[in-house]
XYZ file of N, CA and C in Angstrom:
501
model
N 53.972 75.879 127.963
C 53.544 74.547 127.571
C 52.039 74.518 127.335
N 51.285 75.249 128.189
C 49.834 75.290 128.046
C 49.443 75.912 126.707
N 50.134 76.990 126.301
C 49.849 77.643 125.021
C 50.125 76.690 123.873
N 51.230 75.943 123.938
C 51.575 74.987 122.892
C 50.515 73.896 122.794
N 50.032 73.401 123.928
C 48.983 72.378 123.928
C 47.713 72.895 123.278
N 47.341 74.130 123.564
C 46.142 74.732 122.976
C 46.316 74.875 121.469
N 47.508 75.298 121.040
C 47.779 75.451 119.601
C 47.679 74.101 118.903
N 48.290 73.067 119.476
C 48.256 71.738 118.865
C 46.825 71.223 118.809
N 46.075 71.362 119.895
C 44.682 70.932 119.915
C 43.870 71.699 118.882
N 44.089 73.002 118.774
C 43.379 73.813 117.780
C 43.691 73.350 116.368
N 44.956 73.029 116.109
C 45.343 72.550 114.779
C 44.687 71.217 114.460
N 44.636 70.310 115.438
C 44.001 69.012 115.220
C 42.523 69.192 114.919
N 41.836 69.982 115.724
C 40.414 70.245 115.496
C 40.213 70.913 114.150
N 41.056 71.875 113.824
C 40.951 72.580 112.543
C 41.174 71.659 111.361
N 42.150 70.779 111.466
C 42.402 69.841 110.372
C 41.234 68.889 110.201
N 40.658 68.433 111.308
C 39.520 67.525 111.221
C 38.324 68.213 110.592
N 38.095 69.455 110.919
C 36.937 70.175 110.389
C 37.208 70.769 109.019
N 38.447 71.043 108.689
C 38.803 71.597 107.392
C 38.319 73.018 107.190
N 38.625 73.914 108.099
C 38.170 75.300 107.967
C 39.316 76.267 108.229
N 39.048 77.573 107.972
C 40.019 78.632 108.218
C 40.193 78.771 109.725
N 41.424 78.735 110.185
C 41.697 78.703 111.611
C 42.616 79.850 111.989
N 42.268 80.587 113.036
C 43.136 81.623 113.566
C 43.724 81.096 114.864
N 45.044 81.122 114.966
C 45.731 80.574 116.125
C 46.462 81.686 116.852
N 46.315 81.733 118.167
C 47.011 82.706 119.002
C 48.340 82.086 119.421
N 49.447 82.759 119.131
C 50.759 82.256 119.540
C 51.460 83.322 120.362
N 52.389 82.908 121.176
C 53.169 83.886 121.930
C 54.591 83.364 122.088
N 55.523 84.288 122.185
C 56.913 83.938 122.419
C 57.280 84.480 123.793
N 58.339 83.951 124.360
C 58.692 84.246 125.739
C 58.774 85.734 126.050
N 59.404 86.568 125.201
C 59.610 87.949 125.570
C 58.990 88.931 124.591
N 58.107 88.476 123.757
C 57.448 89.382 122.823
C 55.946 89.326 123.041
N 55.252 90.389 122.683
C 53.808 90.366 122.850
C 53.160 89.317 121.943
N 51.943 88.936 122.270
C 51.201 87.954 121.473
C 50.949 88.474 120.067
N 51.000 87.581 119.120
C 50.656 87.917 117.738
C 49.638 86.900 117.241
N 48.918 87.296 116.246
C 47.941 86.376 115.669
C 48.376 86.012 114.265
N 48.437 84.726 113.999
C 48.776 84.238 112.674
C 47.546 83.546 112.108
N 47.397 83.632 110.811
C 46.261 82.977 110.185
C 46.766 81.816 109.345
N 46.301 80.627 109.663
C 46.654 79.437 108.907
C 45.476 79.095 108.012
N 45.715 78.885 106.753
C 44.642 78.531 105.840
C 44.697 77.034 105.597
N 43.639 76.369 105.986
C 43.528 74.936 105.796
C 42.436 74.724 104.751
N 42.731 74.042 103.647
C 41.741 73.926 102.574
C 40.496 73.163 103.015
N 39.349 73.591 102.477
C 38.092 72.909 102.752
C 38.103 71.537 102.098
N 37.477 70.601 102.753
C 37.278 69.305 102.129
C 36.178 69.471 101.096
N 36.192 68.652 100.077
C 35.129 68.732 99.075
C 33.842 68.208 99.699
N 32.840 69.052 99.730
C 31.538 68.649 100.241
C 30.493 68.953 99.181
N 29.481 68.140 99.147
C 28.392 68.347 98.213
C 27.361 69.259 98.865
N 26.956 70.317 98.182
C 25.920 71.176 98.755
C 24.599 70.425 98.848
N 23.824 70.747 99.864
C 22.512 70.132 100.047
C 21.439 71.186 99.861
N 20.258 70.723 99.521
C 19.123 71.634 99.401
C 18.719 72.095 100.797
N 18.426 73.364 100.916
C 18.005 73.950 102.181
C 16.514 74.239 102.148
N 15.892 74.306 103.327
C 14.482 74.695 103.350
C 14.297 76.100 102.785
N 13.128 76.336 102.233
C 12.803 77.662 101.705
C 12.750 78.668 102.853
N 13.296 79.845 102.635
C 13.246 80.921 103.627
C 11.850 81.531 103.577
N 11.038 81.243 104.573
C 9.639 81.665 104.569
C 9.356 82.841 105.502
N 10.342 83.238 106.295
C 10.139 84.343 107.229
C 11.050 85.492 106.813
N 10.499 86.547 106.228
C 11.341 87.680 105.828
C 11.888 88.410 107.054
N 13.038 89.062 106.890
C 13.656 89.790 108.001
C 12.711 90.785 108.647
N 11.899 91.455 107.847
C 10.987 92.465 108.394
C 9.925 91.853 109.312
N 9.769 90.521 109.286
C 8.806 89.857 110.159
C 9.431 89.442 111.489
N 10.713 89.742 111.687
C 11.424 89.377 112.913
C 11.819 90.650 113.644
N 11.330 90.794 114.879
C 11.669 91.955 115.693
C 12.290 91.467 116.997
N 13.484 91.960 117.300
C 14.192 91.560 118.510
C 14.154 92.712 119.500
N 13.590 92.443 120.676
C 13.557 93.396 121.780
C 14.507 92.900 122.864
N 14.745 93.716 123.889
C 15.619 93.301 124.985
C 15.057 92.097 125.734
N 13.739 92.027 125.860
C 13.120 90.990 126.676
C 12.340 89.937 125.891
N 12.330 90.019 124.557
C 11.579 89.040 123.775
C 11.920 89.169 122.289
N 11.518 88.162 121.553
C 11.621 88.177 120.093
C 10.222 87.951 119.550
N 9.838 88.749 118.569
C 8.518 88.615 117.962
C 8.689 88.181 116.510
N 8.039 87.069 116.173
C 7.984 86.604 114.793
C 6.573 86.866 114.294
N 6.445 87.718 113.318
C 5.130 88.046 112.760
C 4.820 87.059 111.636
N 4.284 85.908 112.031
C 3.964 84.835 111.087
C 2.467 84.565 111.189
N 1.752 84.828 110.131
C 0.308 84.617 110.122
C -0.012 83.120 110.042
N -0.984 82.680 110.839
C -1.511 81.302 110.817
C -0.487 80.228 111.183
N 0.506 80.574 111.971
C 1.507 79.589 112.388
C 0.908 78.625 113.405
N 1.378 77.394 113.371
C 0.966 76.374 114.329
C 2.206 75.878 115.059
N 2.061 75.624 116.349
C 3.168 75.173 117.185
C 3.192 73.648 117.189
N 4.380 73.056 117.174
C 4.525 71.599 117.166
C 5.616 71.160 118.131
N 5.428 69.976 118.680
C 6.485 69.297 119.435
C 6.710 67.950 118.750
N 7.723 67.210 119.185
C 8.105 66.001 118.470
C 8.251 64.809 119.399
N 7.941 63.617 118.880
C 8.175 62.388 119.623
C 9.610 61.936 119.367
N 10.079 61.040 120.204
C 11.480 60.629 120.187
C 11.704 59.458 119.232
N 11.757 59.743 117.913
C 12.001 58.678 116.934
C 13.437 58.678 116.424
N 14.162 59.754 116.625
C 15.561 59.918 116.197
C 15.732 60.057 114.683
N 14.658 60.014 113.912
C 14.785 60.004 112.452
C 15.272 61.325 111.869
N 15.062 62.443 112.567
C 15.477 63.747 112.043
C 16.636 64.357 112.832
N 17.262 63.566 113.704
C 18.418 64.083 114.435
C 19.562 64.340 113.472
N 20.386 65.329 113.671
C 20.435 66.226 114.812
C 19.587 67.484 114.657
N 18.816 67.615 113.592
C 18.040 68.842 113.367
C 16.839 68.923 114.297
N 16.081 67.849 114.389
C 14.887 67.817 115.243
C 15.021 66.644 116.200
N 14.710 66.892 117.467
C 14.756 65.844 118.473
C 13.690 66.134 119.520
N 13.432 65.145 120.376
C 12.426 65.337 121.413
C 12.831 66.523 122.283
N 11.889 67.394 122.554
C 12.160 68.589 123.340
C 12.275 69.832 122.485
N 12.536 69.657 121.194
C 12.569 70.811 120.290
C 11.135 71.240 119.991
N 10.977 72.480 119.644
C 9.672 73.027 119.267
C 9.788 73.578 117.859
N 8.669 73.586 117.147
C 8.698 74.125 115.787
C 7.456 74.949 115.528
N 7.596 75.860 114.588
C 6.460 76.598 114.054
C 6.248 76.088 112.641
N 4.986 75.817 112.311
C 4.663 75.278 111.000
C 3.530 76.073 110.371
N 3.506 76.055 109.040
C 2.434 76.681 108.271
C 1.778 75.633 107.387
N 0.505 75.842 107.094
C -0.202 74.978 106.158
C 0.055 75.520 104.754
N 0.685 74.733 103.877
C 0.933 75.220 102.515
C -0.369 75.248 101.712
N -0.476 76.223 100.830
C -1.692 76.376 100.026
C -1.633 75.579 98.726
N -0.425 75.323 98.231
C -0.299 74.573 96.980
C 1.022 73.813 96.963
N 1.126 72.882 96.042
C 2.358 72.094 95.908
C 3.540 72.949 95.477
N 3.265 74.106 94.886
C 4.342 75.023 94.492
C 5.057 75.618 95.702
N 4.413 75.585 96.864
C 5.009 76.121 98.093
C 5.927 75.115 98.785
N 6.029 73.911 98.246
C 6.890 72.880 98.821
C 8.072 72.678 97.883
N 9.291 72.760 98.442
C 10.477 72.553 97.608
C 11.399 71.531 98.257
N 12.289 70.988 97.464
C 13.286 70.055 97.978
C 14.100 70.780 99.050
N 14.279 70.108 100.192
C 14.986 70.697 101.325
C 14.050 71.073 102.459
N 12.767 71.303 102.149
C 11.791 71.649 103.186
C 11.560 70.463 104.115
N 11.224 70.762 105.356
C 10.821 69.746 106.324
C 9.311 69.867 106.457
N 8.609 68.756 106.231
C 7.149 68.788 106.238
C 6.581 67.719 107.162
N 5.347 67.958 107.612
C 4.565 66.961 108.339
C 3.603 66.350 107.336
N 3.518 65.034 107.318
C 2.604 64.399 106.372
C 2.041 63.102 106.934
N 0.932 62.669 106.359
C 0.304 61.391 106.689
C 0.764 60.371 105.664
N 1.186 59.221 106.141
C 1.663 58.165 105.262
C 0.636 57.045 105.171
N 0.625 56.356 104.051
C -0.229 55.179 103.894
C 0.391 53.972 104.594
N 1.656 54.078 105.008
C 2.392 52.936 105.524
C 2.496 52.887 107.040
N 2.046 53.928 107.720
C 2.141 53.942 109.181
C 1.097 54.892 109.755
N 0.795 54.713 111.019
C -0.138 55.611 111.702
C 0.609 56.851 112.177
N -0.142 57.895 112.433
C 0.449 59.114 112.963
C 0.999 60.008 111.873
N 1.556 61.115 112.324
C 2.134 62.105 111.422
C 3.643 61.920 111.380
N 4.210 61.981 110.199
C 5.658 61.865 110.015
C 6.202 63.244 109.668
N 7.332 63.588 110.268
C 7.998 64.856 109.946
C 9.364 64.511 109.366
N 9.482 64.665 108.035
C 10.725 64.359 107.327
C 11.006 65.421 106.281
N 12.185 65.342 105.705
C 12.632 66.313 104.705
C 12.248 65.858 103.292
N 11.877 66.825 102.463
C 11.607 66.558 101.050
C 12.958 66.407 100.345
N 13.199 65.233 99.749
C 14.475 65.005 99.064
C 14.320 64.952 97.543
N 13.071 64.880 97.076
C 12.835 64.859 95.630
C 11.410 65.325 95.365
N 11.247 66.068 94.286
C 9.926 66.509 93.836
C 9.824 66.142 92.365
N 8.795 65.384 92.009
C 8.678 64.924 90.635
C 7.248 64.960 90.131
N 7.095 64.549 88.892
C 5.783 64.480 88.235
C 5.596 63.076 87.678
N 4.384 62.565 87.780
C 4.017 61.322 87.115
C 2.597 61.475 86.574
N 1.998 60.366 86.139
C 0.656 60.436 85.546
C -0.412 60.946 86.516
N -0.151 60.879 87.815
C -1.106 61.373 88.819
C -0.822 62.813 89.238
N 0.244 63.401 88.733
C 0.594 64.775 89.086
C 1.875 64.848 89.894
N 1.990 65.902 90.696
C 3.200 66.127 91.498
C 3.259 65.150 92.664
N 4.452 64.648 92.927
C 4.674 63.814 94.104
C 5.991 64.226 94.756
N 6.148 63.818 96.009
C 7.337 64.141 96.791
C 7.914 62.855 97.364
N 9.233 62.806 97.489
C 9.911 61.715 98.181
C 10.483 62.316 99.457
N 10.239 61.639 100.582
C 10.656 62.132 101.895
C 11.729 61.222 102.485
N 12.515 61.804 103.389
C 13.544 61.024 104.078
C 13.879 61.689 105.402
N 14.024 60.890 106.437
C 14.534 61.395 107.704
C 16.024 61.652 107.571
N 16.509 62.767 108.099
C 17.932 63.118 107.982
C 18.853 62.050 108.568
N 18.372 61.316 109.565
C 19.187 60.335 110.262
C 18.909 58.909 109.774
N 18.207 58.771 108.663
C 17.864 57.456 108.131
C 18.655 57.181 106.850
N 18.980 55.908 106.592
C 19.784 55.593 105.408
C 19.005 55.619 104.089
N 17.695 55.434 104.136
C 16.905 55.382 102.903
C 15.683 56.285 103.003
N 15.122 56.591 101.850
C 13.926 57.440 101.813
C 12.700 56.653 102.271
N 11.643 57.387 102.589
C 10.390 56.782 103.034
C 9.737 56.045 101.866
N 8.950 54.995 102.156
C 8.291 54.263 101.070
C 7.179 55.091 100.422
N 7.001 54.892 99.157
C 5.879 55.509 98.452
C 6.118 56.939 98.019
N 5.240 57.379 97.132
C 5.246 58.760 96.659
C 4.206 59.529 97.463
N 4.619 60.649 98.004
C 3.738 61.454 98.850
C 3.098 62.533 97.989
N 1.787 62.623 98.065
C 1.028 63.616 97.302
C 0.771 64.839 98.176
N 0.499 65.962 97.524
C 0.251 67.207 98.248
C -0.895 67.044 99.249
N -1.891 66.257 98.910
C -3.040 66.055 99.804
C -2.638 65.393 101.122
N -1.490 64.718 101.161
C -1.013 64.080 102.383
C -0.203 65.036 103.260
N 0.293 66.114 102.672
C 1.126 67.062 103.415
C 0.236 67.968 104.250
N 0.520 68.015 105.547
C -0.285 68.816 106.469
C 0.319 70.193 106.718
N 1.635 70.227 106.960
C 2.285 71.493 107.307
C 3.742 71.471 106.851
N 4.322 72.664 106.782
C 5.747 72.809 106.472
C 6.406 73.580 107.620
N 7.566 73.111 108.070
C 8.284 73.742 109.181
C 8.895 75.059 108.700
N 8.660 76.130 109.472
C 9.243 77.438 109.143
C 10.249 77.896 110.195
N 10.230 77.273 111.375
C 11.188 77.633 112.427
C 11.300 76.478 113.413
N 12.510 76.242 113.890
C 12.748 75.251 114.940
C 13.359 75.997 116.114
N 12.791 75.787 117.294
C 13.259 76.462 118.503
C 13.790 75.397 119.453
N 15.053 75.561 119.865
C 15.670 74.587 120.770
C 15.653 75.104 122.186
């Protein structure tokens, strides 16, 4: 009965998530066998991801530590605004770099910037990059917010770009 309950629970979770599921089944007098059930993926829209800024050769894993060879990295912590949850939350740590040009910022990146509409530094995701009569601008949005931030953000307002988040 316990095996049947686990199988049913696994199927429910698998159906909700819509992924390939491997289920362990057993019969009373035969050894366990593994069956593979294919559950089709739900249609999802791909999202822009942050630029990969740390090459594999810059990451070294030892038994007692991990070394990231990132030049000029700055360490950051976050206040509890909930705007970037579940990616960033209070207690998470990040490594950030100062971008040299607007070409180093792409849609999907998470950046720290100064806004004309509020005090302090805002850390949100770039959701659009465009051009107007003043040059390149960016539109930002918190992952957990329903709408984008007000105004067009210029490169001069961007302070840093997140290259790693440590939980």
